[in-house]
Coordinates of C-alpha atoms in Angstrom, one line a residue:
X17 CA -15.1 -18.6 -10.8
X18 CA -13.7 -15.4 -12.6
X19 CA -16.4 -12.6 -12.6
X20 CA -16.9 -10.2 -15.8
X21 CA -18.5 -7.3 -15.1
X22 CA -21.3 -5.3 -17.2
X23 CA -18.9 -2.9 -17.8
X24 CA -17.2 -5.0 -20.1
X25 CA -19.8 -5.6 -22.6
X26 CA -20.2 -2.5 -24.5
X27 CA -16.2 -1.8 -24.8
X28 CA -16.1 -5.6 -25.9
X29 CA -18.4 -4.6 -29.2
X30 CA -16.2 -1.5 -29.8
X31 CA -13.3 -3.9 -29.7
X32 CA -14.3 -6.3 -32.2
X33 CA -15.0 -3.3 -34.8
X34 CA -11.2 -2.4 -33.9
X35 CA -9.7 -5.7 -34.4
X36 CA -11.1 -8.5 -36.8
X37 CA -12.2 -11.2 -35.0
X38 CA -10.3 -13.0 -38.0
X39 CA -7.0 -12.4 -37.1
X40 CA -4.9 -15.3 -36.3
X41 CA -3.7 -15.0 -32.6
X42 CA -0.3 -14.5 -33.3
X43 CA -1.1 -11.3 -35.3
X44 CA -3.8 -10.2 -32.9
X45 CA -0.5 -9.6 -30.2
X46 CA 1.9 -8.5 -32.7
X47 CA 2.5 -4.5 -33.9
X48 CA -0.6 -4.5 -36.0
X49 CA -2.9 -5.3 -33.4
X50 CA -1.2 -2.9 -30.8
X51 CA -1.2 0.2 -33.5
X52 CA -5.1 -0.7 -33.8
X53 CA -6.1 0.0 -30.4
X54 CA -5.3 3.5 -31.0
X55 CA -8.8 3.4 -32.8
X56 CA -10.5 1.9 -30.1
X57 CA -13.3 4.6 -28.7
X58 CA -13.3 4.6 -24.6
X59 CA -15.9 6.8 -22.7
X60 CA -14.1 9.9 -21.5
X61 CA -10.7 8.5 -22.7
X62 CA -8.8 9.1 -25.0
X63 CA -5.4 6.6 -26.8
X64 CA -2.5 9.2 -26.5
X65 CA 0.3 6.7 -28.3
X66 CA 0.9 2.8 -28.6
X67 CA 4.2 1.1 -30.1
X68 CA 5.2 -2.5 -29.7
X69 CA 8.4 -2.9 -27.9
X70 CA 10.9 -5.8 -29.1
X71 CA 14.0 -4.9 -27.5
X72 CA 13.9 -6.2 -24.1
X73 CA 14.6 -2.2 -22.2
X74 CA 12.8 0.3 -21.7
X75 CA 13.6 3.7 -20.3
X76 CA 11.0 5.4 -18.2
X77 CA 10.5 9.8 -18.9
X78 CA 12.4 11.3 -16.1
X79 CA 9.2 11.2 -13.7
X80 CA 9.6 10.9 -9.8
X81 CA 11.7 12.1 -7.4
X82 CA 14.4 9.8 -5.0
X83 CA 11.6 9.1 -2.8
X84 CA 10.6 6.7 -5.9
X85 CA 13.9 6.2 -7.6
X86 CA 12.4 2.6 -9.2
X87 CA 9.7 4.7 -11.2
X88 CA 13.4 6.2 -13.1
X89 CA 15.6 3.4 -13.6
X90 CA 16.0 1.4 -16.6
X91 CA 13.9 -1.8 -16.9
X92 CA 15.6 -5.1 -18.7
X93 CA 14.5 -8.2 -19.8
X94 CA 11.3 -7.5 -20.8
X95 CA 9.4 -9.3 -23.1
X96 CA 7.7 -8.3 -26.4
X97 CA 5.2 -6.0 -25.3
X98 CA 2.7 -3.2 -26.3
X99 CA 2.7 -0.1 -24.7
X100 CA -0.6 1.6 -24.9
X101 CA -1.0 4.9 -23.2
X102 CA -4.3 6.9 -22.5
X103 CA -5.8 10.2 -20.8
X104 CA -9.2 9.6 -19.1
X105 CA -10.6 13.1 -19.1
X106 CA -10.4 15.5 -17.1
X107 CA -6.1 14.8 -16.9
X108 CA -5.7 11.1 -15.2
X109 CA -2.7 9.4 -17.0
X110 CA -3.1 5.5 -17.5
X111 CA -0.6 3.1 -19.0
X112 CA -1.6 -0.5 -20.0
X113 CA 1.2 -2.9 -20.6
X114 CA 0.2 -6.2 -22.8
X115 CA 2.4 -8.9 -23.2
X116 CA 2.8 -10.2 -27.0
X117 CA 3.1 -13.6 -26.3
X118 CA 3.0 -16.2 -23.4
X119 CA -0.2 -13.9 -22.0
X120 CA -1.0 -15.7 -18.5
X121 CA -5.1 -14.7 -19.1
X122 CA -4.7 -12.7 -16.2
X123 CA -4.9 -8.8 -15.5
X124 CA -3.0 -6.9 -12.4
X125 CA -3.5 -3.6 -11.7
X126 CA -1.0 -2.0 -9.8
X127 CA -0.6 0.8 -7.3
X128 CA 1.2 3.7 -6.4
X129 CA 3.1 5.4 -3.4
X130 CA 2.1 8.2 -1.4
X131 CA 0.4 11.1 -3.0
X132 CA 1.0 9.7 -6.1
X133 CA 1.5 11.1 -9.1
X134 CA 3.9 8.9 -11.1
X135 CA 3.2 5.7 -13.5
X136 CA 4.9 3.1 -11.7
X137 CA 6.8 1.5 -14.2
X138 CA 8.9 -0.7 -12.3
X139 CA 5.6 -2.4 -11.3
X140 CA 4.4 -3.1 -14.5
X141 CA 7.6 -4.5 -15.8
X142 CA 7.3 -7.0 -12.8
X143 CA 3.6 -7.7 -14.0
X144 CA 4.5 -8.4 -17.5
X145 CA 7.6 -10.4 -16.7
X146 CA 5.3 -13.0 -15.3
X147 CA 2.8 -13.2 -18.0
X148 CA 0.1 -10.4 -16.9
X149 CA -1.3 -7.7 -18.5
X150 CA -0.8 -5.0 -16.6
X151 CA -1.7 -1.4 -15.7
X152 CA -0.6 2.0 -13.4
X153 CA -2.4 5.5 -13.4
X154 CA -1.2 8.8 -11.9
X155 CA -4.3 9.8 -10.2
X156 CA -4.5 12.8 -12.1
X157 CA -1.7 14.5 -11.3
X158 CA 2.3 14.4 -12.1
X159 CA 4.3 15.7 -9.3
X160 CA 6.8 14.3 -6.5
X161 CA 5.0 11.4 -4.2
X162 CA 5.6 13.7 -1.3
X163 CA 3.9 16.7 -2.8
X164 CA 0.1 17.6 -2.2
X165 CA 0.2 20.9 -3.7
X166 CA -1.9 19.4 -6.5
X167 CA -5.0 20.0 -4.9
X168 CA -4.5 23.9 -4.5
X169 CA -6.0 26.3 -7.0
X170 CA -4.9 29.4 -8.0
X171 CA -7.2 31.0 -5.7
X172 CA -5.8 28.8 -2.7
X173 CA -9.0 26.5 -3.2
X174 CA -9.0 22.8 -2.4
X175 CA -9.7 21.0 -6.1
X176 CA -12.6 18.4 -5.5
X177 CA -11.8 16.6 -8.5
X178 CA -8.4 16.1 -8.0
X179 CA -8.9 14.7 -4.4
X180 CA -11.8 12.5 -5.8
X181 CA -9.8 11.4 -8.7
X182 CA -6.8 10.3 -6.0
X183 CA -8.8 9.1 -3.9
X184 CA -10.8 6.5 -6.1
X185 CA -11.8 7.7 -9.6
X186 CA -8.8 7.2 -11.1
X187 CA -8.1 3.4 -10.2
X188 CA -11.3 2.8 -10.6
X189 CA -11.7 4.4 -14.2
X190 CA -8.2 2.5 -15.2
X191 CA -9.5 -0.6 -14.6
X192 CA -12.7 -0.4 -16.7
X193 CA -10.6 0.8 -19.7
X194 CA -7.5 -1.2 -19.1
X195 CA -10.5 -4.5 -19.0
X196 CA -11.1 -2.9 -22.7
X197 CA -8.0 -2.4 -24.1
X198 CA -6.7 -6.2 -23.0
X199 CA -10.0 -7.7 -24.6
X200 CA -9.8 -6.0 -27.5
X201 CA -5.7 -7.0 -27.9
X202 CA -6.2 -10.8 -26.8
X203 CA -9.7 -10.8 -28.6
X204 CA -10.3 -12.5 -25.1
X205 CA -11.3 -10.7 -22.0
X206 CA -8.8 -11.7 -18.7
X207 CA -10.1 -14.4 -17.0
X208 CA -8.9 -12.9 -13.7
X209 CA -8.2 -9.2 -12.2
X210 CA -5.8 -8.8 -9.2
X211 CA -4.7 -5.6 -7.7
X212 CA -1.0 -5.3 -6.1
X213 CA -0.5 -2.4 -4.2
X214 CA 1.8 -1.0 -1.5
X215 CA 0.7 1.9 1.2
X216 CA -0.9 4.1 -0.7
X217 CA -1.3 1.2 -3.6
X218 CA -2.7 -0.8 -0.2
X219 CA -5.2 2.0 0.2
X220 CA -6.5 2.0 -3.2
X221 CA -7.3 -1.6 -3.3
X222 CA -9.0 -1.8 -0.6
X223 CA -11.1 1.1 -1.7
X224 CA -11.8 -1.4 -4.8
X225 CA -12.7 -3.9 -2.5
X226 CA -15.3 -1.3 -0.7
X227 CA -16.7 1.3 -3.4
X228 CA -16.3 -0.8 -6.7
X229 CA -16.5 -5.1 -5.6
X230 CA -16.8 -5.7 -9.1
X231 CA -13.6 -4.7 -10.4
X232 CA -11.1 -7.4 -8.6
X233 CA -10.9 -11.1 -8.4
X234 CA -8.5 -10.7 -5.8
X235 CA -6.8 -7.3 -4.1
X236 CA -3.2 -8.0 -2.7
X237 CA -3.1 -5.1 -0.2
X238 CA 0.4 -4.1 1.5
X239 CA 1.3 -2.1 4.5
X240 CA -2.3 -0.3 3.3
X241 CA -2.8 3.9 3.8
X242 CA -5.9 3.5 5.5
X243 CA -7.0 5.5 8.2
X244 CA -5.7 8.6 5.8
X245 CA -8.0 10.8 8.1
X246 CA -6.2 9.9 11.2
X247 CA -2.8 8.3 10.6
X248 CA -1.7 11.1 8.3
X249 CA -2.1 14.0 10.9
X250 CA -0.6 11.5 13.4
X251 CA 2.7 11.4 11.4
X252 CA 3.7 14.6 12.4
X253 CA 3.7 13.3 16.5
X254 CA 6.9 12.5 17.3
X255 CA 8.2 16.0 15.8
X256 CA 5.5 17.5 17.5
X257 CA 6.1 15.7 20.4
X258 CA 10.3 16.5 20.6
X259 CA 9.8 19.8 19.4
X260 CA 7.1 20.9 22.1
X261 CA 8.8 18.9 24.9
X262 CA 12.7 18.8 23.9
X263 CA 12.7 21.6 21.8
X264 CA 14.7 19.6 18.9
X265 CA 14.7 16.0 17.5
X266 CA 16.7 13.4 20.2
X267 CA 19.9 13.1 17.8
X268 CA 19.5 10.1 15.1
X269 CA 23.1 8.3 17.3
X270 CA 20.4 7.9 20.0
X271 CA 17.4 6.5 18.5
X272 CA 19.6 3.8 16.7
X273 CA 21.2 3.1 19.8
X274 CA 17.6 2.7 21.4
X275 CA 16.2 0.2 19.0
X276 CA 19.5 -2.0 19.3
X277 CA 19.4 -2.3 22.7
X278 CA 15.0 -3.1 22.8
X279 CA 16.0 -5.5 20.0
X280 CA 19.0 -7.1 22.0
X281 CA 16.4 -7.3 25.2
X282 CA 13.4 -9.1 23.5
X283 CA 15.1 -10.8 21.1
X284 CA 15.1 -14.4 23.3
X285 CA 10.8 -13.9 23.9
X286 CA 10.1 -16.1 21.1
X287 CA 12.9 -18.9 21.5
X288 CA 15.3 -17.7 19.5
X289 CA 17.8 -15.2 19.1
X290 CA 17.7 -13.6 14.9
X291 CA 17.3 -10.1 15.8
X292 CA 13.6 -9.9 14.9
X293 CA 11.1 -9.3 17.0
X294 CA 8.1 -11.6 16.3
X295 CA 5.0 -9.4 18.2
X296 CA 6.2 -5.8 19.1
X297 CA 2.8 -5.8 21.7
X298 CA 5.5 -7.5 23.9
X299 CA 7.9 -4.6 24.4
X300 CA 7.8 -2.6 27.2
X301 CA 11.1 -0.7 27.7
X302 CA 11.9 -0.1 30.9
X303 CA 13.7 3.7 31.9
X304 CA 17.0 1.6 32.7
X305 CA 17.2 0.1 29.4
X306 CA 16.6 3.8 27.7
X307 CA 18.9 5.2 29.7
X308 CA 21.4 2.8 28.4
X309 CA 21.1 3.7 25.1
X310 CA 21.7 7.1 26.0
X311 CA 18.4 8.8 26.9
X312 CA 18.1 11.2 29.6
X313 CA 15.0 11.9 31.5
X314 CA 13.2 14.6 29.5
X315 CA 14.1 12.4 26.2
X316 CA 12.7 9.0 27.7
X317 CA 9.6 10.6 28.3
X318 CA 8.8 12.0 25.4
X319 CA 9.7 8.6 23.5
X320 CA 7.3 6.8 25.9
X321 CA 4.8 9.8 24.5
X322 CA 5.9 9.1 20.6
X323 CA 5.2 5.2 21.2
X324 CA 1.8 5.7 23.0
X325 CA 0.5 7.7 20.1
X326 CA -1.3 10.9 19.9
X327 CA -3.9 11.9 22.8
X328 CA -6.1 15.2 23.4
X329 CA -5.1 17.4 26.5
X330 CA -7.8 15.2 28.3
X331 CA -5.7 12.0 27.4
X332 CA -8.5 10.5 25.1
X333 CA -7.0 8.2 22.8
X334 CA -6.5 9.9 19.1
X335 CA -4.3 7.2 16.9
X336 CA -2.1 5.0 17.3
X337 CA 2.4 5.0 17.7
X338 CA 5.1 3.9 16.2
X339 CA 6.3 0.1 17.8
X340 CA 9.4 0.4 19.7
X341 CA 11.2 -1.7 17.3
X342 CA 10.6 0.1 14.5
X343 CA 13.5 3.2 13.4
X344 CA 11.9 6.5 14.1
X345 CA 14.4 8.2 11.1
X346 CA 11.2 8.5 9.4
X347 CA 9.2 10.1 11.3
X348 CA 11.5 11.2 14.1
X349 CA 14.2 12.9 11.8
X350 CA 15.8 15.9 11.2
X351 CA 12.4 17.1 9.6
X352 CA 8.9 16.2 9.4
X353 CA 7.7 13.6 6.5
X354 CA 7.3 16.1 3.9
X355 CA 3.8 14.4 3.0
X356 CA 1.9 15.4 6.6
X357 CA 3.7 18.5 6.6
X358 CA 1.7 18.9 3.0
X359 CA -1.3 17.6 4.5
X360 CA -1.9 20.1 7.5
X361 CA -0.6 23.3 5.9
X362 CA -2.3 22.6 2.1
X363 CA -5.3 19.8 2.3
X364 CA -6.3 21.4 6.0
X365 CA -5.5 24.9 5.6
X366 CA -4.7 26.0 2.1
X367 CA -1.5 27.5 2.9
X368 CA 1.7 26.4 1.2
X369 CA 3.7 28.3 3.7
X370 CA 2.9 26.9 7.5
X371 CA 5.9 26.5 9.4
X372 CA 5.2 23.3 11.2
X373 CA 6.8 24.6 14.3
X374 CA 4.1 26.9 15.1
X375 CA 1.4 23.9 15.7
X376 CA 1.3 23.3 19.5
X377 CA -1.0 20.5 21.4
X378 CA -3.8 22.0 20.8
X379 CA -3.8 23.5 17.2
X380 CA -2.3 19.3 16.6
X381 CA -6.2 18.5 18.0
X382 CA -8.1 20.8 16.0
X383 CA -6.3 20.0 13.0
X384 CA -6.8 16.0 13.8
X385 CA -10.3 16.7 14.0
X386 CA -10.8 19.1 11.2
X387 CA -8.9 15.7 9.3
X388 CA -11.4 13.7 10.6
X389 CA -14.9 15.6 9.9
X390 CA -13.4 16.6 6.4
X391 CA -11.7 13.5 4.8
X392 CA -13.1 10.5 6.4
X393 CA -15.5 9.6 4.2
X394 CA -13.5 9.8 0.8
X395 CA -9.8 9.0 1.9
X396 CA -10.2 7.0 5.3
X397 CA -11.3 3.8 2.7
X398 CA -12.0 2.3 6.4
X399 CA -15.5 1.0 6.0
X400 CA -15.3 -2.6 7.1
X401 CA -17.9 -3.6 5.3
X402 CA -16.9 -5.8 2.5
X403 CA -19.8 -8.7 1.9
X404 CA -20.5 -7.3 -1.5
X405 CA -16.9 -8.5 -2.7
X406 CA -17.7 -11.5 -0.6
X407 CA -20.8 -12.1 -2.2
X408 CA -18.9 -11.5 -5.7
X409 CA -16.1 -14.3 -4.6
X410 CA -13.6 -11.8 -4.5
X411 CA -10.8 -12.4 -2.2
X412 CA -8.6 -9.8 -0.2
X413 CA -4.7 -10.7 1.2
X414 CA -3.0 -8.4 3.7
X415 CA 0.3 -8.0 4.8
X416 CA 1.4 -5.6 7.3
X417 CA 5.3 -4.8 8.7
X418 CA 5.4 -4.8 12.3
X419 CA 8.0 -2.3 12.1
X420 CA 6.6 -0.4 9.4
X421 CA 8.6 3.5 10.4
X422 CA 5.5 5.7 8.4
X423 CA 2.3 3.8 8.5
X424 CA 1.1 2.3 11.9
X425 CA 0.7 -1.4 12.0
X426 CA -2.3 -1.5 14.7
X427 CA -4.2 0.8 12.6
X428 CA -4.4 -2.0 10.1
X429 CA -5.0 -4.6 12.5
X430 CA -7.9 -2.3 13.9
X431 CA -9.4 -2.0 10.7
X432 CA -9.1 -5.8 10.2
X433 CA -10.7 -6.4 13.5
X434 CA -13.5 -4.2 12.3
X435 CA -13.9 -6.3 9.3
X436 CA -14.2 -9.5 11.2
X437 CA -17.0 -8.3 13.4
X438 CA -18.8 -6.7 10.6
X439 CA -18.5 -10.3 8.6
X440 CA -19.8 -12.4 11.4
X441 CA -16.6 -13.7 13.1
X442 CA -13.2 -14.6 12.7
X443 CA -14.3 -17.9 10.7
X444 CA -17.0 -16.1 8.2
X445 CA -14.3 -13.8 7.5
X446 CA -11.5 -15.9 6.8
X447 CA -13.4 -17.1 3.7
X448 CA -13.0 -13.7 1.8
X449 CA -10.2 -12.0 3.7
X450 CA -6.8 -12.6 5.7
X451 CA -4.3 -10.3 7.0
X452 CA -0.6 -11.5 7.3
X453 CA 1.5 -9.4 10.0
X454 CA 5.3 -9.5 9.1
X455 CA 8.3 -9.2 11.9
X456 CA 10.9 -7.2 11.4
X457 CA 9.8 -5.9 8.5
X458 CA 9.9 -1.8 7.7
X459 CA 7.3 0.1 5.1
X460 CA 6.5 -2.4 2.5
X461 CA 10.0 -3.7 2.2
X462 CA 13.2 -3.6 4.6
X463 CA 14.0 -4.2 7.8
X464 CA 15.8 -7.0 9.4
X465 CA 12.9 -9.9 9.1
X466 CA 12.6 -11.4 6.0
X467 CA 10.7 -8.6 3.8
X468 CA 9.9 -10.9 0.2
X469 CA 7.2 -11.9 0.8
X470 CA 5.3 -14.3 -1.9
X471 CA 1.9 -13.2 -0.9
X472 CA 0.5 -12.5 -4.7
X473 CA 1.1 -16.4 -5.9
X474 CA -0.4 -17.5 -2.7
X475 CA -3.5 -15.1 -3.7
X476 CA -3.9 -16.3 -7.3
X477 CA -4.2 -19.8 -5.9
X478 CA -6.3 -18.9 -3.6
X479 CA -8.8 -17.5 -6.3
X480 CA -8.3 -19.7 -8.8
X481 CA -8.2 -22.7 -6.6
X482 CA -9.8 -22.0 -3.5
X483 CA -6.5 -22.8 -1.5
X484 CA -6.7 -20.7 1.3
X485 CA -3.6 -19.5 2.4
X486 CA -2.5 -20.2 6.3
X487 CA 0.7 -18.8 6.2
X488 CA 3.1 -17.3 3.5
X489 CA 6.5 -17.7 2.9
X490 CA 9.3 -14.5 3.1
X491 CA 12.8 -14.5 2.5
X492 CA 15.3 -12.3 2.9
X493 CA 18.6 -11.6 0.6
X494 CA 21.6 -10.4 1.2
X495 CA 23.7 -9.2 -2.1
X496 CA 21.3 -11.4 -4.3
X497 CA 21.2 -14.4 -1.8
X498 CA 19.0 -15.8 0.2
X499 CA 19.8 -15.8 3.8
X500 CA 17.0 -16.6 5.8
X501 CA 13.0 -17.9 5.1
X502 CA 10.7 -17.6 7.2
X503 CA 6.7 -18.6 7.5
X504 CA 4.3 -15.3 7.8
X505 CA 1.3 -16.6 9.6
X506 CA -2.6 -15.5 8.8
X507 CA -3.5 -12.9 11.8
X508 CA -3.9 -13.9 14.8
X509 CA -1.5 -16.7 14.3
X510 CA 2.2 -16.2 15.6
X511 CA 5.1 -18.1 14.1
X512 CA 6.9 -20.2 16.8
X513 CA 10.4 -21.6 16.0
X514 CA 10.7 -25.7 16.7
X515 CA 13.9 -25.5 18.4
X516 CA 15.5 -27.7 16.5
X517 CA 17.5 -26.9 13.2
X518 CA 18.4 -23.6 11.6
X519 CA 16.5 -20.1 12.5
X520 CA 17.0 -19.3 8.7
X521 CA 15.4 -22.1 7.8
X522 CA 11.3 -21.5 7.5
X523 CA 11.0 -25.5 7.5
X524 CA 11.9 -25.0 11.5
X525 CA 8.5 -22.6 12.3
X526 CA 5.1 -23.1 12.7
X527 CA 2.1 -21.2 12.8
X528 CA 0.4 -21.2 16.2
X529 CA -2.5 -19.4 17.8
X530 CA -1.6 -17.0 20.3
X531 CA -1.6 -17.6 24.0
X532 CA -4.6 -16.3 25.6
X533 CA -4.7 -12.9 27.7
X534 CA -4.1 -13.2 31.4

C-alpha cells in the first residue's frame, strides 16, 4: 500500500488555498495551475520561477563540467510540462518537473553524481518522459561534480551546513516540498515515491532509506557512494601505491594490455566465451600472465598491491581494491581522481594547495583514519539497519558493476551482507531489500556486459504489486541496437549460461545459487 506521510498534511491545506479545488482537471495541469504554485507558501522555501513548457526542448543553463556533459545537452521530446523552481533556505537549489497530462500518479526523485552540485536535468527529462513527476536538488552548492571546495570558508573552515546539507538535508528537504508542489498541481497527492540514483545518487537513497524511511516507496540505488569515510580516501591507492613504489603511473598501453589478457584467461570459467567476466572473486592472475602483458617485476607487484586494497604498515586490512577486470584509467591514470585529491587536501586538511605526492604510507593511514573518526557518522550512510523502512513497506533495489573503475563493488556487497545479518537472514531480508551484482559492467554504465539495466520497472512492480524481483534483465547496444541481453541475478545468485543457443540471448541463462566454498 502507498504510504503518505504527516508531512504532507499541512502543505496539502496550503495547496487547496492556492488552487481551487474547483478547477476541472485539465486546467488544474495547464499554465494557470503551474503560474499558481508560485503562491504556494513552503517552510523555509521559497518559488523562484515557474512556466509551462509546450514545445517539446528544453535547454539546460550552462551548469556542469565534462565530467557531467548530460546535465548540458539539449533535451527533446518532452512532453507538456511545468517547470517549477525553488530555494530551500539557507542556498539548496530544487527543481520539480510536473507532467501536464498523462501524469502516471507516481513521484521519482532523482539523484546526483559525485560532489554534486548540479540539477540533473537529463534525469528528470527521463522521469517525465514516462509519466512521473519528477525532482533534482543541488545539495546546496553549484560547482563542478569533482570540486569540494564548497565546504571551505574564507577563513579555511570546514562549513557544517554545507556538508550536512550534501550529505542528507537537501534530498531530504526536496522531497517534502516537491510531495507539496505535486499535490497542490494534480490536486492529488502521488500515490507512490521512488528514488533513482547513481553513486553518489546511490548514496543518497539509501540515506533515505536509513535517516528519513518515510520519504520513499521504493529507493532504486546504483553503484551506491557508501562507505564515503573509507572508500573515498582509498581512491587515491593505486597512485599512492605506483607513485611510492614505481615512482610514476605503469603507462595506460600496459594496464589495457593487462585487463585483455585476465579477460582472455577467465573468460571460459563460466561456459562461455563473451568477454565478460561473470564473478571477478575468481581471478587470480598469475606473475606469467602479467608478465605477458608487459609488466615487469616491480610493476606486478605493486598491481597485486592496487588489487588487494589499502592496508596499515602492520598489514591490517583498511578497504577494499579495484577487481582485476575492471580498467584502472580511473583511478590508476595520469593523475589522481580529482574528487579524493579534494577530499584529503580540503575536507581533511583545509588546504586547497596539498600536492598529493607528498602523502607517503603513513600520512595515507592517518589521513584514512582522520576520514573515518570525522565523517563516518554523516557521510558513511552505512548503518545497516533498515527495519523502520521495512516496517513502512518500503522496498530497496541494488545494483552494483563488478567492474565498476571508481567505486568498489565488495564494499557494497559488505554493506549488504551487513544488512542481512542485521534483518535476521538472508530470507527476512529479501522481503524489503535485494542487491543485483552486474558483470562486466563499469561505474553505473559501460563496460563490456550488458550495462541497461531495467531495474526501476522491476521496482515499481515490486511495490505496487508485491512481485519480487529474482533477476533483472540488461541489455547492451551498440549504435542504437541491441546486441546482447542478459539476466542480472538477486545477490548471491550467479547467472549460468544453458549451453545451448545464443550467449546474447538472456533466454539461454539462468539464475543459480553459488557453488559452496571448499
Amino acid at each position: 500500500m502507498p504510504r503518505y506521510t504527516k508531512q504532507l498534511i499541512q502543505p496539502l491545506l496550503l495547496a487547496s488555498i492556492a488552487l481551487s479545488a474547483s478547477m476541472s482537471v485539465r486546467a488544474a495541469t495547464g499554465p494557470e495551475a503551474c503560474a499558481a504554485l508560485s503562491q504556494i507558501q513552503l517552510p523555509d522555501a521559497t518559488v523562484t520561477s515557474t512556466e509551462f513548457i509546450t514545445n517539446g526542448h528544453f535547454q539546460p543553463p550552462g551548469e556542469g563540467d565534462s565530467l557531467r556533459a548530460a546535465s548540458t545537452a539539449e533535451l527533446k521530446n518532452l512532453p507538456p510540462f511545468c517547470r517549477v523552481s525553488l530555494t530551500i533556505k539557507p542556498q539548496i537549489r530544487v527543481e520539480v518537473w510536473l507532467p501536464g497530462q498523462n501524469w502516471n500518479q507516481r513521484f521519482q526523485a532523482v539523484g546526483g553524481g559525485g560532489y554534486a552540485g548540479f540539477i540533473a536535468y537529463d534525469s528528470l527529462g527521463e522521469a517525465i518522459r514516462n509519466g512521473y513527476a519528477g525532482s533534482s536538488t543541488d545539495t546546496g552548492h553549484s560547482a563542478s561534480i569533482a570540486n569540494g571546495k564548497f565546504v571551505l570558508n574564507a577563513d579555511h573552515t570546514l562549513n557544517q551546513q554545507q556538508i550536512d546539507d550534501f550529505a542528507h538535508r537537501a534530498v531530504h528537504e526536496m522531497t517534502v516540498k516537491a510531495k507539496t508542489l505535486i499535490a497542490a498541481y494534480y490536486q492529488s497527492p502521488p500515490r507512490y515515491s521512488y528514488w533513482n540514483g547513481c553513486s553518489t545518487g546511490g548514496r543518497q537513497g539509501l540515506m533515505e532509506a536509513q535517516r528519513y524511511p518515510k520519504d520513499f516507496d521504493g529507493i532504486l540505488s546504483m553503484a551506491p557512494a557508501i562507505n564515503w569515510d573509507r572508500f573515498i580516501p582509498a581512491e587515491i591507492w593505486p597512485q599512492l601505491v605506483m607513485q611510492q613504489d614505481l615512482g610514476a603511473p605503469i603507462p595506460a598501453a600496459k594496464l589495457h594490455a593487462l585487463q585483455q589478457a585476465i579477460i582472455a584467461e577467465y573468460d571460459k570459467a563460466d561456459g562461455v566465451v563473451d568477454g565478460v567476466i561473470d564473478d571477478p572473486r575468481i581471478v587470480h592472475p598469475s606473475d606469467k600472465l602479467m608478465a605477458s602483458a608487459g609488466l615487469n617485476t616491480a610493476e606486478i607487484a605493486a598491481m597485486r598491491k592496487i588489487w588487494t586494497g589499502p592496508r596499515t604498515a602492520n598489514g591490517s586490512f583498511m578497504w577494499y581494491g579495484l577487481e582485476p577486470t575492471a580498467p584502472l584509467i580511473g583511478l590508476g591514470g595520469a593523475q589522481p581522481f580529482p574528487i579524493v585529491v579534494d577530499y584529503i587536501g580540503i575536507w581533511l586538511q583545509q588546504n586547497p594547495q596539498w600536492d598529493w605526492k607528498s602523502m607517503d604510507y603513513a600520512a595515507f593511514e592517518r589521513f584514512f583514519e582522520q576520514s573515518r573518526q570525522q565523517f563516518h557518522s554523516r557521510l558513511a550512510t552505512d548503518n545497516p539497519d533498515l527495519s523502520q523502512f521495512a516496517e513502512e513497506g518500503g522496498k530497496l533495489m541494488m545494483w552494483h558493476g563488478w567492474d565498476d573503475q571508481l567505486i568498489f563493488p565488495r564494499g557494497t556487497i559488505d554493506y549488504f551482507q551487513r544488512v542481512q545479518a542485521a534483518a535476521g537472514g538472508e530470507e527476512a531480508t529479501s522481503k524489503f531489500a535485494k542487491l543485483f551484482m552486474a558483470p562486466g559492467v563499469m561505474h553505473c554504465r559501460g563496460g563490456v556486459g550488458p550495462d541497461k539495466i531495467e531495474a526501476l520497472p522491476a521496482l515499481v512492480k515490486w511495490v505496487e504489486q508485491g512481485k519480487a524481483p529474482q533477476q533483472i534483465l540488461a541489455t547492451k547496444e551498440q549504435d542504437g541496437k541491441v546486441i546482447r541481453t542478459r539476466p542480472i541475478c538477486a545477490y548471491p545468485q550467479r547467472t549460468v549460461y544453458s549451453g545451448k543457443g545464443s550467449s546474447d540471448d538472456a533466454a539461454n541463462f539462468s539464475c543459480m545459487a553459488p557453488a559452496p566454498k571448499r
